[in-house]
Amino acid sequence: RDDAIGIRPREGTGRPVDPTVSKWEILVHIVDVSDIYAPSNKVPKHVKQDLRVLEDAAQSRGISRYDLPFGPLHLLPPSVLKVLGFSTKKEVQRCLTLWVYMDDKTGRVHDMGLERTITGKPVELTYQQALALMDQPKPSNSEAAKTRALLLVLDRHLGKWYENRYKNNIEFRKRDARMSKKAQ
């Protein structure tokens, strides 16, 4: 996996908190692959060729795509994801994190940014597992309860963002209609 989601209290960031907006920032973590790059004068020729293949593969994809029903096509090749991707076996993970501060009542984005971060071990869930956990009234353990709470906050915020975008952006509505047709 090359990405993960999360939330954090805005007050811990040092950025201003507006209690009428929300206390949470939504986080999208993307695996930081900069560790595999070095100044070109310090990289052996045979490694440069391998890095070029990796860079070409990433550029040809441009983004990670989630095409239903086929599943994800990640930005990075599977062999690289295996080494650098998010894993429950790693205590910490270096990432680039997009953070978004949005109004949890209207879905309007108030602030956003990109920063380098370090995350702890992820909780790996499929979409089906996440939905099932959100539907559980009382999870079986504290880790599941914490994960469920995080998912519910994300669901509320992203649901409001989706409603706001759908209501106010014609291009978003057109894209949504195209995606709905593909999923059928």
XYZ file of N, CA and C in Angstrom:
552
model
N 0.832 -1.180 0.000
C 0.000 0.000 0.000
C 0.875 1.241 0.000
N 0.530 2.180 -0.854
C 1.342 3.391 -0.933
C 0.667 4.603 -0.321
N -0.534 4.414 0.244
C -1.188 5.535 0.900
C -2.013 5.045 2.082
N -2.343 5.985 2.948
C -3.134 5.685 4.142
C -3.880 6.953 4.530
N -4.916 6.799 5.332
C -5.672 7.953 5.806
C -5.611 8.026 7.316
N -5.889 9.183 7.853
C -5.903 9.356 9.291
C -6.519 10.692 9.662
N -6.581 10.947 10.961
C -7.019 12.236 11.489
C -6.092 12.605 12.642
N -6.052 13.890 12.957
C -5.329 14.328 14.149
C -6.013 15.584 14.673
N -5.908 15.813 15.979
C -6.477 17.049 16.521
C -5.704 18.255 15.986
N -6.396 19.234 15.506
C -5.774 20.441 14.952
C -4.963 21.166 16.022
N -5.405 21.140 17.270
C -4.716 21.901 18.321
C -3.268 21.464 18.530
N -2.938 20.219 18.185
C -1.573 19.728 18.346
C -0.622 20.178 17.259
N -1.113 20.892 16.249
C -0.285 21.279 15.113
C 0.320 22.676 15.259
N -0.216 23.474 16.178
C 0.244 24.861 16.297
C -0.488 25.806 15.358
N -1.357 25.256 14.515
C -2.148 26.102 13.629
C -3.428 26.523 14.360
N -4.015 27.668 13.944
C -5.230 28.141 14.633
C -6.389 27.148 14.520
N -7.145 27.036 15.612
C -8.311 26.166 15.662
C -9.548 27.052 15.766
N -10.515 26.826 14.904
C -11.791 27.521 14.978
C -12.809 26.496 15.477
N -13.261 26.639 16.756
C -14.167 25.624 17.308
C -15.507 25.517 16.570
N -15.872 26.534 15.786
C -17.120 26.459 15.015
C -16.927 25.653 13.735
N -15.680 25.353 13.360
C -15.393 24.616 12.136
C -15.213 23.129 12.447
N -14.153 22.793 13.162
C -13.856 21.405 13.510
C -12.624 21.374 14.396
N -12.449 20.294 15.113
C -11.213 20.145 15.876
C -10.233 19.207 15.188
N -10.641 18.615 14.035
C -9.834 17.602 13.363
C -9.226 18.088 12.063
N -8.059 17.553 11.745
C -7.487 17.635 10.406
C -7.557 16.238 9.808
N -7.946 16.165 8.556
C -7.959 14.893 7.829
C -6.598 14.740 7.158
N -6.047 13.549 7.217
C -4.695 13.288 6.708
C -4.719 12.230 5.611
N -3.987 12.498 4.548
C -3.741 11.493 3.512
C -2.227 11.317 3.459
N -1.759 10.146 3.894
C -0.335 9.840 3.938
C 0.064 9.114 2.655
N 1.160 9.540 2.059
C 1.694 8.914 0.849
C 3.127 8.487 1.155
N 3.449 7.254 0.854
C 4.789 6.741 1.143
C 5.847 7.657 0.536
N 6.843 8.010 1.340
C 7.945 8.862 0.890
C 9.045 7.969 0.322
N 9.234 8.055 -0.982
C 10.243 7.216 -1.639
C 11.548 7.969 -1.871
N 11.680 9.160 -1.312
C 12.880 9.957 -1.571
C 14.147 9.289 -1.031
N 14.002 8.363 -0.090
C 15.173 7.666 0.454
C 15.916 6.848 -0.594
N 15.212 6.440 -1.651
C 15.888 5.608 -2.644
C 16.620 6.428 -3.690
N 16.491 7.741 -3.604
C 17.184 8.607 -4.555
C 18.419 9.227 -3.899
N 19.434 9.404 -4.662
C 20.672 10.025 -4.198
C 21.174 10.934 -5.312
N 22.070 11.867 -4.985
C 22.643 12.688 -6.069
C 23.218 11.795 -7.156
N 22.977 12.149 -8.412
C 23.353 11.273 -9.519
C 24.849 10.960 -9.575
N 25.688 11.840 -9.063
C 27.134 11.570 -9.106
C 27.561 10.519 -8.078
N 26.667 10.132 -7.170
C 27.012 9.140 -6.146
C 26.344 7.784 -6.386
N 25.610 7.658 -7.473
C 24.886 6.426 -7.762
C 25.629 5.635 -8.827
N 25.923 4.344 -8.547
C 26.585 3.519 -9.564
C 25.726 3.430 -10.821
N 26.379 3.247 -11.964
C 25.695 3.251 -13.267
C 24.569 2.216 -13.327
N 24.816 0.983 -12.817
C 23.783 -0.054 -12.905
C 22.557 0.298 -12.043
N 22.764 1.011 -10.948
C 21.648 1.428 -10.096
C 20.870 2.560 -10.764
N 21.585 3.452 -11.460
C 20.912 4.533 -12.193
C 19.901 3.971 -13.178
N 20.267 2.880 -13.840
C 19.353 2.265 -14.805
C 18.096 1.749 -14.098
N 18.275 1.114 -12.940
C 17.125 0.614 -12.179
C 16.235 1.763 -11.714
N 16.856 2.840 -11.242
C 16.085 4.001 -10.794
C 15.332 4.637 -11.956
N 15.924 4.634 -13.132
C 15.272 5.192 -14.316
C 14.023 4.381 -14.652
N 14.113 3.051 -14.538
C 12.961 2.186 -14.797
C 11.844 2.501 -13.794
N 12.215 2.656 -12.523
C 11.249 2.990 -11.482
C 10.597 4.349 -11.757
N 11.402 5.324 -12.080
C 10.879 6.662 -12.357
C 9.954 6.645 -13.573
N 10.331 5.935 -14.620
C 9.484 5.838 -15.814
C 8.141 5.178 -15.490
N 8.189 4.129 -14.663
C 6.943 3.445 -14.287
C 6.029 4.383 -13.511
N 6.580 5.124 -12.567
C 5.782 6.062 -11.770
C 5.227 7.182 -12.646
N 6.052 7.721 -13.551
C 5.582 8.807 -14.408
C 4.509 8.331 -15.383
N 4.610 7.113 -15.851
C 3.602 6.621 -16.794
C 2.261 6.438 -16.099
N 2.283 6.173 -14.811
C 1.028 6.005 -14.068
C 0.532 7.358 -13.573
N 1.423 8.187 -13.078
C 1.059 9.535 -12.632
C 0.395 9.588 -11.274
N -0.529 8.673 -11.018
C -1.248 8.624 -9.755
C -1.586 7.173 -9.446
N -1.939 6.910 -8.199
C -2.533 5.613 -7.879
C -3.987 5.690 -8.325
N -4.457 4.639 -8.982
C -5.843 4.632 -9.461
C -6.585 3.491 -8.794
N -7.838 3.727 -8.532
C -8.687 2.722 -7.909
C -9.840 2.436 -8.853
N -9.571 1.603 -9.845
C -10.569 1.287 -10.855
C -11.379 0.081 -10.411
N -12.649 0.322 -10.153
C -13.528 -0.772 -9.791
C -13.989 -1.465 -11.064
N -14.153 -2.747 -11.096
C -13.985 -3.700 -10.006
C -12.602 -4.328 -9.949
N -11.649 -3.792 -10.712
C -10.337 -4.432 -10.840
C -9.408 -4.181 -9.668
N -9.647 -3.130 -8.889
C -8.808 -2.830 -7.753
C -7.761 -1.791 -8.086
N -6.827 -1.547 -7.161
C -5.889 -0.445 -7.337
C -4.769 -0.732 -8.324
N -4.350 0.317 -9.012
C -3.117 0.322 -9.783
C -2.273 1.394 -9.124
N -1.320 0.969 -8.314
C -0.535 1.902 -7.508
C 0.482 2.648 -8.360
N 0.853 3.819 -7.878
C 1.863 4.644 -8.524
C 3.183 3.881 -8.625
N 3.503 3.137 -7.589
C 4.768 2.403 -7.543
C 4.564 0.939 -7.905
N 5.543 0.326 -8.561
C 5.448 -1.103 -8.885
C 5.369 -1.956 -7.610
N 4.755 -3.141 -7.686
C 4.592 -3.992 -6.512
C 5.896 -4.302 -5.772
N 6.991 -4.510 -6.489
C 8.258 -4.838 -5.819
C 8.747 -3.676 -4.960
N 8.526 -2.460 -5.411
C 8.935 -1.289 -4.626
C 7.991 -1.107 -3.446
N 6.696 -1.305 -3.667
C 5.729 -1.187 -2.570
C 6.038 -2.177 -1.452
N 6.491 -3.359 -1.841
C 6.798 -4.383 -0.835
C 7.884 -3.895 0.125
N 8.853 -3.158 -0.403
C 9.965 -2.671 0.416
C 9.615 -1.359 1.116
N 9.024 -0.429 0.384
C 8.812 0.916 0.915
C 7.404 1.196 1.406
N 6.433 0.365 1.050
C 5.033 0.639 1.351
C 4.699 0.526 2.824
N 3.488 0.981 3.159
C 2.996 0.871 4.533
C 2.892 -0.593 4.911
N 3.283 -0.903 6.136
C 3.262 -2.280 6.592
C 3.060 -2.321 8.097
N 2.319 -3.301 8.562
C 2.132 -3.473 10.001
C 3.405 -4.018 10.647
N 4.390 -4.392 9.837
C 5.659 -4.886 10.379
C 6.626 -3.759 10.706
N 6.338 -2.548 10.210
C 7.228 -1.405 10.446
C 6.710 -0.570 11.621
N 7.610 -0.230 12.524
C 7.228 0.598 13.673
C 6.904 2.034 13.245
N 7.674 2.557 12.286
C 7.439 3.915 11.789
C 7.516 3.914 10.263
N 6.876 4.902 9.660
C 6.858 5.026 8.209
C 7.029 6.490 7.842
N 7.996 6.766 6.970
C 8.192 8.125 6.466
C 7.186 8.384 5.358
N 6.553 9.557 5.392
C 5.526 9.874 4.397
C 5.534 11.346 4.027
N 4.841 11.620 2.960
C 4.396 12.960 2.643
C 2.918 12.960 3.018
N 2.496 13.967 3.761
C 1.126 13.989 4.241
C 0.417 15.245 3.774
N -0.716 15.047 3.118
C -1.615 16.130 2.780
C -2.588 16.245 3.942
N -2.649 17.421 4.565
C -3.614 17.623 5.645
C -4.660 18.634 5.187
N -5.884 18.400 5.616
C -7.000 19.249 5.225
C -7.823 19.570 6.469
N -8.082 20.858 6.666
C -8.927 21.324 7.768
C -10.231 21.782 7.143
N -11.303 21.026 7.405
C -12.574 21.362 6.773
C -13.686 21.473 7.805
N -14.685 22.249 7.435
C -15.855 22.446 8.278
C -16.636 21.137 8.303
N -16.835 20.596 9.511
C -17.518 19.302 9.579
C -19.041 19.423 9.439
N -19.547 20.643 9.313
C -20.973 20.827 9.075
C -21.284 21.081 7.596
N -20.360 21.753 6.881
C -20.624 22.122 5.487
C -19.721 21.415 4.485
N -18.587 20.873 4.921
C -17.641 20.242 4.000
C -16.728 21.229 3.302
N -16.819 22.507 3.662
C -15.976 23.532 3.036
C -14.550 23.438 3.584
N -13.555 23.451 2.683
C -12.151 23.383 3.089
C -11.705 24.768 3.558
N -11.144 24.832 4.766
C -10.672 26.099 5.336
C -9.168 26.274 5.208
N -8.435 25.169 5.215
C -6.979 25.245 5.190
C -6.463 23.879 4.756
N -5.291 23.871 4.114
C -4.684 22.594 3.748
C -3.192 22.805 3.528
N -2.445 21.731 3.538
C -1.017 21.827 3.309
C -0.398 20.458 3.100
N 0.882 20.474 2.820
C 1.639 19.253 2.577
C 2.878 19.310 3.452
N 3.189 18.222 4.123
C 4.369 18.187 4.994
C 4.937 16.779 5.055
N 6.214 16.691 5.405
C 6.838 15.388 5.652
C 6.468 14.970 7.069
N 6.077 13.710 7.217
C 5.671 13.209 8.524
C 6.238 11.811 8.746
N 6.098 11.369 9.974
C 6.407 9.990 10.343
C 5.160 9.443 11.022
N 4.684 8.305 10.544
C 3.499 7.687 11.140
C 3.908 6.402 11.850
N 3.031 5.933 12.706
C 3.231 4.650 13.364
C 2.703 3.524 12.495
N 2.564 2.352 13.095
C 2.054 1.189 12.369
C 0.631 1.460 11.896
N 0.343 1.125 10.654
C -1.034 1.307 10.175
C -1.933 0.155 10.613
N -3.221 0.411 10.570
C -4.216 -0.646 10.698
C -4.651 -0.948 9.271
N -4.406 -2.158 8.812
C -4.734 -2.506 7.430
C -6.146 -3.069 7.356
N -6.988 -2.395 6.569
C -8.366 -2.828 6.374
C -8.719 -2.753 4.897
N -9.499 -3.693 4.432
C -10.091 -3.570 3.108
C -11.289 -2.635 3.245
N -11.838 -2.194 2.104
C -13.037 -1.360 2.162
C -14.171 -2.108 2.864
N -14.316 -3.388 2.568
C -15.378 -4.184 3.170
C -15.191 -4.296 4.688
N -13.948 -4.496 5.135
C -13.679 -4.585 6.575
C -13.958 -3.254 7.268
N -13.592 -2.161 6.616
C -13.840 -0.836 7.197
C -15.338 -0.586 7.335
N -16.098 -0.910 6.300
C -17.552 -0.715 6.364
C -18.175 -1.581 7.453
N -17.733 -2.822 7.566
C -18.259 -3.720 8.602
C -17.930 -3.182 9.998
N -16.730 -2.686 10.186
C -16.334 -2.136 11.483
C -17.168 -0.905 11.829
N -17.422 -0.048 10.843
C -18.239 1.138 11.080
C -19.668 0.761 11.471
N -20.158 -0.380 10.992
C -21.520 -0.819 11.302
C -21.638 -1.522 12.652
N -20.504 -1.887 13.249
C -20.533 -2.558 14.554
C -20.927 -1.566 15.643
N -21.956 -1.880 16.441
C -22.328 -0.946 17.504
C -21.286 -0.885 18.635
N -20.665 -2.017 18.934
C -19.683 -2.048 20.011
C -18.553 -2.989 19.609
N -17.431 -2.427 19.099
C -16.311 -3.290 18.692
C -15.780 -4.132 19.849
N -15.136 -5.231 19.484
C -14.707 -6.241 20.450
C -13.509 -5.848 21.303
N -12.684 -4.894 20.848
C -11.511 -4.503 21.641
C -11.223 -3.014 21.464
N -10.290 -2.497 22.248
C -10.023 -1.048 22.227
C -9.404 -0.582 20.910
N -8.574 -1.409 20.285
C -7.982 -1.044 18.993
C -9.067 -0.914 17.929
N -9.992 -1.857 17.918
C -11.097 -1.801 16.960
C -11.989 -0.593 17.246
N -12.223 -0.291 18.523
C -13.050 0.864 18.888
C -12.391 2.168 18.438
N -11.083 2.273 18.629
C -10.346 3.469 18.201
C -10.388 3.619 16.675
N -10.187 2.513 15.962
C -10.222 2.533 14.503
C -11.619 2.906 14.020
N -12.634 2.362 14.657
C -14.017 2.674 14.288
C -14.284 4.170 14.481
N -13.848 4.724 15.597
C -14.063 6.155 15.868
C -13.387 7.009 14.790
N -12.162 6.656 14.416
C -11.445 7.375 13.362
C -12.217 7.295 12.045
N -12.683 6.109 11.696
C -13.426 5.929 10.444
C -14.721 6.738 10.432
N -15.396 6.803 11.570
C -16.648 7.556 11.626
C -16.416 9.056 11.468
N -15.337 9.575 12.064
C -15.008 10.998 11.886
C -14.681 11.266 10.417
N -13.852 10.411 9.822
C -13.519 10.565 8.399
C -14.769 10.490 7.525
N -15.626 9.543 7.805
C -16.845 9.372 7.021
C -17.729 10.621 7.106
N -17.880 11.173 8.293
C -18.698 12.372 8.463
C -18.104 13.546 7.686
N -16.799 13.799 7.859
C -16.150 14.920 7.186
C -16.171 14.759 5.664
N -15.779 13.586 5.187
C -15.716 13.377 3.741
C -17.106 13.344 3.115
N -18.091 12.867 3.872
C -19.473 12.909 3.378
C -19.945 14.336 3.173
N -19.647 15.211 4.130
C -20.011 16.625 3.992
C -19.237 17.285 2.851
N -17.952 16.938 2.709
C -17.157 17.486 1.601
C -17.779 17.064 0.261
N -18.147 15.769 0.161
C -18.750 15.262 -1.073
C -20.043 16.014 -1.375
N -20.912 16.184 -0.375
C -22.179 16.914 -0.569
C -21.921 18.338 -1.056
N -20.946 18.998 -0.444
C -20.606 20.371 -0.819
C -20.107 20.438 -2.257
N -19.195 19.543 -2.616
C -18.657 19.524 -3.983
C -19.760 19.193 -4.992
N -20.594 18.231 -4.676
C -21.654 17.826 -5.591
C -22.632 18.988 -5.827
N -22.953 19.686 -4.766
C -23.904 20.802 -4.857
C -23.333 21.999 -5.615
N -22.037 22.270 -5.461
C -21.456 23.524 -5.952
C -20.542 23.408 -7.168
N -20.325 22.200 -7.699
C -19.341 22.046 -8.766
C -19.884 21.140 -9.873
N -20.195 21.727 -11.011
C -20.776 20.958 -12.117
C -19.810 19.899 -12.662
N -18.507 20.222 -12.714
C -17.528 19.244 -13.190
C -17.469 18.036 -12.265
N -17.597 18.273 -10.982
C -17.621 17.177 -10.011
C -18.836 16.286 -10.262
N -20.001 16.882 -10.535
C -21.211 16.101 -10.809
C -21.047 15.266 -12.080
N -20.415 15.856 -13.115
C -20.188 15.115 -14.364
C -19.262 13.926 -14.120
N -18.178 14.153 -13.384
C -17.229 13.074 -13.079
C -17.918 11.985 -12.264
N -18.731 12.389 -11.301
C -19.437 11.436 -10.468
C -20.375 10.573 -11.318
N -21.052 11.189 -12.274
C -21.952 10.435 -13.157
C -21.160 9.430 -13.994
N -19.982 9.856 -14.517
C -19.143 8.937 -15.310
C -18.680 7.759 -14.456
N -18.248 8.036 -13.232
C -17.765 6.970 -12.352
C -18.893 6.020 -11.980
N -20.082 6.541 -11.783
C -21.229 5.685 -11.455
C -21.553 4.741 -12.599
N -21.458 5.233 -13.841
C -21.710 4.374 -15.000
C -20.667 3.271 -15.095
N -19.389 3.614 -14.814
C -18.330 2.601 -14.864
C -18.550 1.495 -13.829
N -19.059 1.865 -12.681
C -19.226 0.903 -11.587
C -20.379 -0.058 -11.836
N -21.272 0.280 -12.757
C -22.444 -0.599 -13.011
C -22.100 -1.793 -13.840
